[in-house]
Short mmCIF file of C-alpha atoms and ligand atoms in Angstrom, two decimals:
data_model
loop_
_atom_site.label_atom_id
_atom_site.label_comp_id
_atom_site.label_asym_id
_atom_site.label_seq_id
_atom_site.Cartn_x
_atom_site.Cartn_y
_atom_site.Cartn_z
CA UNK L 1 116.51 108.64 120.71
CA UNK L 2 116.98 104.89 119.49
CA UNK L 3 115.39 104.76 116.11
CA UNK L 4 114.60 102.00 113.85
CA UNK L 5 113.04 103.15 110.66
CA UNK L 6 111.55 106.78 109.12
CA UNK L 7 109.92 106.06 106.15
CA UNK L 8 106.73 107.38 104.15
CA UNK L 9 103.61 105.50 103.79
CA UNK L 10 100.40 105.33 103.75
CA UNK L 11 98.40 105.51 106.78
CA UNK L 12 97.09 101.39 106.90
CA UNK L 13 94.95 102.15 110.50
CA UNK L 14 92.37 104.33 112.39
CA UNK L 15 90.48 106.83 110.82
CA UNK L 16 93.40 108.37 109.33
CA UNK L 17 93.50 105.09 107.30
CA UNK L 18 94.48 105.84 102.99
CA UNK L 19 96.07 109.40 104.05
CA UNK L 20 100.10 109.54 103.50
CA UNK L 21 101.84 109.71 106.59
CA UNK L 22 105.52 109.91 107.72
CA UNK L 23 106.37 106.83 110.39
CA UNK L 24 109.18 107.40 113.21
CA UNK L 25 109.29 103.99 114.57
CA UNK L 26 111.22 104.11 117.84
CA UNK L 27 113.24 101.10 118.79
CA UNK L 28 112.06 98.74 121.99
CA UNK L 29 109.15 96.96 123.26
CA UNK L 30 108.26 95.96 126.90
CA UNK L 31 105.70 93.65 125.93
CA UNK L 32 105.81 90.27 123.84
CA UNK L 33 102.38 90.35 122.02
CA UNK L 34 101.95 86.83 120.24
CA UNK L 35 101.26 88.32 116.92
CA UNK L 36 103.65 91.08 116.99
CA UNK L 37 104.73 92.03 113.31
CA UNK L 38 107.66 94.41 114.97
CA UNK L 39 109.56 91.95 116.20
CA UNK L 40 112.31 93.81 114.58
CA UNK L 41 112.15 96.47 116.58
CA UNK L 42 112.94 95.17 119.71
CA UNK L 43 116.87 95.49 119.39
CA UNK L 44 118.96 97.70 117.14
CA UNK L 45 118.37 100.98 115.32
CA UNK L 46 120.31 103.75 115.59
CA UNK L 47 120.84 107.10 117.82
CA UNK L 48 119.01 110.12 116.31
CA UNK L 49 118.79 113.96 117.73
CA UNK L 50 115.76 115.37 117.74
CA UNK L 51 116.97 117.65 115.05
CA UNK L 52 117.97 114.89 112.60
CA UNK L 53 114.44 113.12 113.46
CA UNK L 54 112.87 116.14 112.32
CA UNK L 55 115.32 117.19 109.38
CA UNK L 56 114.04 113.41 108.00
CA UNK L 57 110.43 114.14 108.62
CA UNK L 58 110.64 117.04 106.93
CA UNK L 59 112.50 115.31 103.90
CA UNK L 60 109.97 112.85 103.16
CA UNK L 61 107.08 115.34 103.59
CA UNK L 62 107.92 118.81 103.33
CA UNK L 63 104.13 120.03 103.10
CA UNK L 64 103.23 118.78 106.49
CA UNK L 65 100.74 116.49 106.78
CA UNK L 66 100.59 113.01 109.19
CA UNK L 67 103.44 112.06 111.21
CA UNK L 68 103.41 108.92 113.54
CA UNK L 69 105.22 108.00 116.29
CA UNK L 70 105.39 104.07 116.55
CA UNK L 71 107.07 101.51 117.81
CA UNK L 72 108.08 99.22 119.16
CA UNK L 73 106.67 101.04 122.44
CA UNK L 74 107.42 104.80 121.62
CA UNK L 75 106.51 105.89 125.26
CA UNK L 76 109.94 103.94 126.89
CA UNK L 77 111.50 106.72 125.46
CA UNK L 78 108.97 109.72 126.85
CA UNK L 79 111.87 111.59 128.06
CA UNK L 80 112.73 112.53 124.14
CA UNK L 81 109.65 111.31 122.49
CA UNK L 82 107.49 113.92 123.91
CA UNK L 83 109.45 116.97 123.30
CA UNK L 84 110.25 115.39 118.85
CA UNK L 85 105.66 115.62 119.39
CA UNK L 86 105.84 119.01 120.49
CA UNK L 87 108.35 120.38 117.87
CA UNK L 88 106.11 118.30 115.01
CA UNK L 89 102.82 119.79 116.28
CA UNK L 90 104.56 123.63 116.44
CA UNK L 91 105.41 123.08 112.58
CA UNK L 92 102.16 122.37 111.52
CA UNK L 93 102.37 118.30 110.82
CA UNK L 94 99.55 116.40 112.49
CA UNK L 95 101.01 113.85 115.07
CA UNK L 96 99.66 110.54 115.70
CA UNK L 97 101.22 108.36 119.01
CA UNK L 98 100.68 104.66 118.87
CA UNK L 99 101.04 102.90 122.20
CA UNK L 100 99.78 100.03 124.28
CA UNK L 101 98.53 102.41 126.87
CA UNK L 102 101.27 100.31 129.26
CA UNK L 103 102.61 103.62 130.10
CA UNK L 104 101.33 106.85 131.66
CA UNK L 105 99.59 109.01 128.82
CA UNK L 106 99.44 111.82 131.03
CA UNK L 107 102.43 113.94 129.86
CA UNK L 108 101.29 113.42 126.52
CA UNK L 109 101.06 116.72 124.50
CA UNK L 110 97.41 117.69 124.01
CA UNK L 111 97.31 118.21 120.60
CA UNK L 112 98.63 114.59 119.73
CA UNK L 113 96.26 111.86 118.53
CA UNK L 114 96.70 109.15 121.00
CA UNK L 115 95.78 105.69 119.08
CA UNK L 116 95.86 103.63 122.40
CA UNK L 117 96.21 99.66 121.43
CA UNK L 118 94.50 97.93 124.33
CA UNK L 119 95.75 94.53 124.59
CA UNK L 120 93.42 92.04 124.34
CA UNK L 121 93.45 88.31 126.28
CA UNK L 122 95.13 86.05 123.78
CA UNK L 123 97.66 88.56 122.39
CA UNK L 124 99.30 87.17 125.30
CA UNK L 125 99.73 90.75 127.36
CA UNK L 126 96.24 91.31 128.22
CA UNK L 127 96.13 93.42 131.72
CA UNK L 128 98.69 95.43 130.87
CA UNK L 129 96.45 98.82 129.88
CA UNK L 130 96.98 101.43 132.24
CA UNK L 131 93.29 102.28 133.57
CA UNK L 132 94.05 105.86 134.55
CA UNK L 133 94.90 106.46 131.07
CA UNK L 134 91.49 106.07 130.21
CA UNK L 135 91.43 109.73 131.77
CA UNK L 136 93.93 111.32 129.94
CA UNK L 137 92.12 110.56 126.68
CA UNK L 138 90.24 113.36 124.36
CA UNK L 139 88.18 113.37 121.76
CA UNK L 140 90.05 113.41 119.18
CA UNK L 141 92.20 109.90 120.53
CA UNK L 142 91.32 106.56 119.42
CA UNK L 143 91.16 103.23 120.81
CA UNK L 144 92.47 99.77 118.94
CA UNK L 145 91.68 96.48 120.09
CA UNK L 146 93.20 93.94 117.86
CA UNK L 147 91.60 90.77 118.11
CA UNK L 148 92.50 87.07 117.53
CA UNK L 149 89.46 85.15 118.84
CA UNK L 150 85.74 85.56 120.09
CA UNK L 151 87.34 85.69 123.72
CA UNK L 152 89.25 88.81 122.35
CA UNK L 153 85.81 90.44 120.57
CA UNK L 154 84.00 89.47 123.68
CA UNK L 155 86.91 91.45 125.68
CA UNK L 156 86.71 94.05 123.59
CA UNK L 157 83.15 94.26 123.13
CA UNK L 158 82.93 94.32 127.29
CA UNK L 159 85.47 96.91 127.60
CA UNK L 160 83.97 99.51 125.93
CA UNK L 161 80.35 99.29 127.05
CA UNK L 162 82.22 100.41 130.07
CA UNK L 163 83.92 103.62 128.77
CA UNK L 164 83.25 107.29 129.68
CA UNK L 165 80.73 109.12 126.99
CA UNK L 166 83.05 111.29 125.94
CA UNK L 167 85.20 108.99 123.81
CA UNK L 168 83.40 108.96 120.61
CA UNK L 169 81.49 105.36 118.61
CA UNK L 170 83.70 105.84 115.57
CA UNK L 171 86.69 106.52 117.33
CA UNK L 172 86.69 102.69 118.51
CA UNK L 173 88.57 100.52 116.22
CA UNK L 174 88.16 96.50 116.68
CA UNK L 175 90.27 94.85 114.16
CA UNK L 176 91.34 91.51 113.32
CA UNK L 177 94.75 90.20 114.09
CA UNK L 178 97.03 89.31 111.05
CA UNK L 179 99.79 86.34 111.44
CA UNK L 180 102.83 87.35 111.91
CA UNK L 181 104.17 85.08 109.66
CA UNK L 182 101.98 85.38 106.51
CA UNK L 183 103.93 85.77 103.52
CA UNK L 184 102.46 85.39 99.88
CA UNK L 185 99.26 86.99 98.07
CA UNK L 186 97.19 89.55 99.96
CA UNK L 187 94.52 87.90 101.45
CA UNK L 188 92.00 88.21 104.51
CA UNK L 189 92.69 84.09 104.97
CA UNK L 190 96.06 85.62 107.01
CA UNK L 191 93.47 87.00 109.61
CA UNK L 192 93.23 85.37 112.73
CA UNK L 193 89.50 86.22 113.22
CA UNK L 194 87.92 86.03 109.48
CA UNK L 195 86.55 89.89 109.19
CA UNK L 196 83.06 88.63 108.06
CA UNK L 197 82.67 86.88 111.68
CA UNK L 198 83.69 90.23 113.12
CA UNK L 199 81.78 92.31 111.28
CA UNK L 200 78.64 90.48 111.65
CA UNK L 201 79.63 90.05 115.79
CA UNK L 202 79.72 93.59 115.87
CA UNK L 203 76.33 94.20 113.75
CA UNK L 204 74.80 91.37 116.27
CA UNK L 205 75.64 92.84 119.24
CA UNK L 206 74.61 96.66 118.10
CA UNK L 207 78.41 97.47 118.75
CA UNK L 208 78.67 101.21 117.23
CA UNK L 209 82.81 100.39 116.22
CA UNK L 210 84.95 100.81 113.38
CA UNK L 211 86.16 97.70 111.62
CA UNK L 212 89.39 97.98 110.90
CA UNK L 213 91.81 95.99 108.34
CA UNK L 214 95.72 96.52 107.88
CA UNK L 215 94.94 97.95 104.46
CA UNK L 216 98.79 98.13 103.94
CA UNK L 217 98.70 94.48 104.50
CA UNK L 218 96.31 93.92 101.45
CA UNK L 219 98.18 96.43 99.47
CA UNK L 220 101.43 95.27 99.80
CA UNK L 221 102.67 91.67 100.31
CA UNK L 222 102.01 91.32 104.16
CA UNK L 223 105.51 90.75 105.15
CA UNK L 224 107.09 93.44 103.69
CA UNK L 225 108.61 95.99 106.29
CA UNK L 226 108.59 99.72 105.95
CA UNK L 227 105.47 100.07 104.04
S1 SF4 M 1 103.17 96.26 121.92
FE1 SF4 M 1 103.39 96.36 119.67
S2 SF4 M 1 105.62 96.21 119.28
FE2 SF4 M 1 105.25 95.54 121.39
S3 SF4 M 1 105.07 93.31 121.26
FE3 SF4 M 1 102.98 94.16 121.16
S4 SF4 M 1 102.55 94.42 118.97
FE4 SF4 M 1 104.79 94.14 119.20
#
């Protein structure tokens, strides 16, 4: 598989957020989100087995732990990306998937977390969520919206007063959108939504949500890679 980075980190998103977790960020992207901050991962990295994939995952945390497969869009490459999730969950590492939810989640392996980033209106690709993947979601997924305006909250907000029961309150994650280009101290003025308006959209409309920051964007200087 085409990969652009493996690297060890801690977790900055969903509820895994704080725990240390081993990325595999896969190269490629079929969309062109506004704010991306993987730009970088759109051309380039390098061929990797399976085996060597895993051999580096296993470097970097021996114990087990969090693994997760980024991007990029990991799902363009299903064909090998689903068998690396299989091997990782038979070892005993817990296996998060990021993706847009572009792609069919179907095939997915069961026991992966699915964090599904639902593209909201002025990231530019809104539309593109697959709606039958709202059917192969379970309990434990999660579901991102990352968003850059009060058309994107109201989106949001809309969407998931429409979702089946059985995807849990806290396992909805609405969280602000970050330039892509901030550089400099660590600071929620690089939001493109201020997280106070969010937050107190969300307590006004009795939204039962997760707020979620990029902590490793307030840890680290927000335009360092590979953190
Ligand atoms: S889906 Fe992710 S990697 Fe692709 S353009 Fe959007 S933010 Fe960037």
């Amino acid at each position: 598989m085409q990969i652009i980075e493996i690297y060890k980190s801690l977790q900055g998103e969903s509820s895994y957020t704080g725990i240390p977790c081993v990325f595999v960020r896969l190269a490629g992207c079929n969309l062109r989100c506004v704010w991306c901050d993987s730009e970088y991962t759109f051309k380039g990295g390098s061929r990797m087995t399976q085996e060597q994939v895993e051999a580096e995952v296993h470097r970097l945390s021996p114990d087990k732990g969090l693994v997760e497969v980024t991007g990029g869009e990991p799902m363009l490459q299903e064909r090998e990306v689903i068998p690396l999730m299989d091997s990782l969950l038979a070892t005993g590492y817990t296996v998060l998937l990021e993706t847009s939810g572009e792609r069919p989640l179907a095939k997915v392996p069961v026991g992966v977390v699915k964090i599904v980033d639902v593209k909201c209106p002025d990231s530019g690709e809104g539309g593109t969520f697959l709606p039958e993947n709202l059917n192969a979601l379970t309990e434990r997924d999660e579901l991102k919206f990352v968003i850059a305006s009060r058309r994107d909250y109201e989106f949001s907000r809309d969407f998931i007063r429409e979702l089946p029961s059985r995807i849990p309150a806290g396992s909805v994650i609405f969280s602000p959108a970050f330039r892509k280009d901030a550089t400099g101290s660590r600071s929620a003025d690089h939001c493109l939504v201020d997280p106070r308006d969010l937050a107190e959209w969300i307590l006004a409309d009795h939204l039962n949500v997760r707020l979620g920051l990029q902590i490793h964007k307030f840890i680290w200087e927000p335009s360092l890679k590979g953190v």
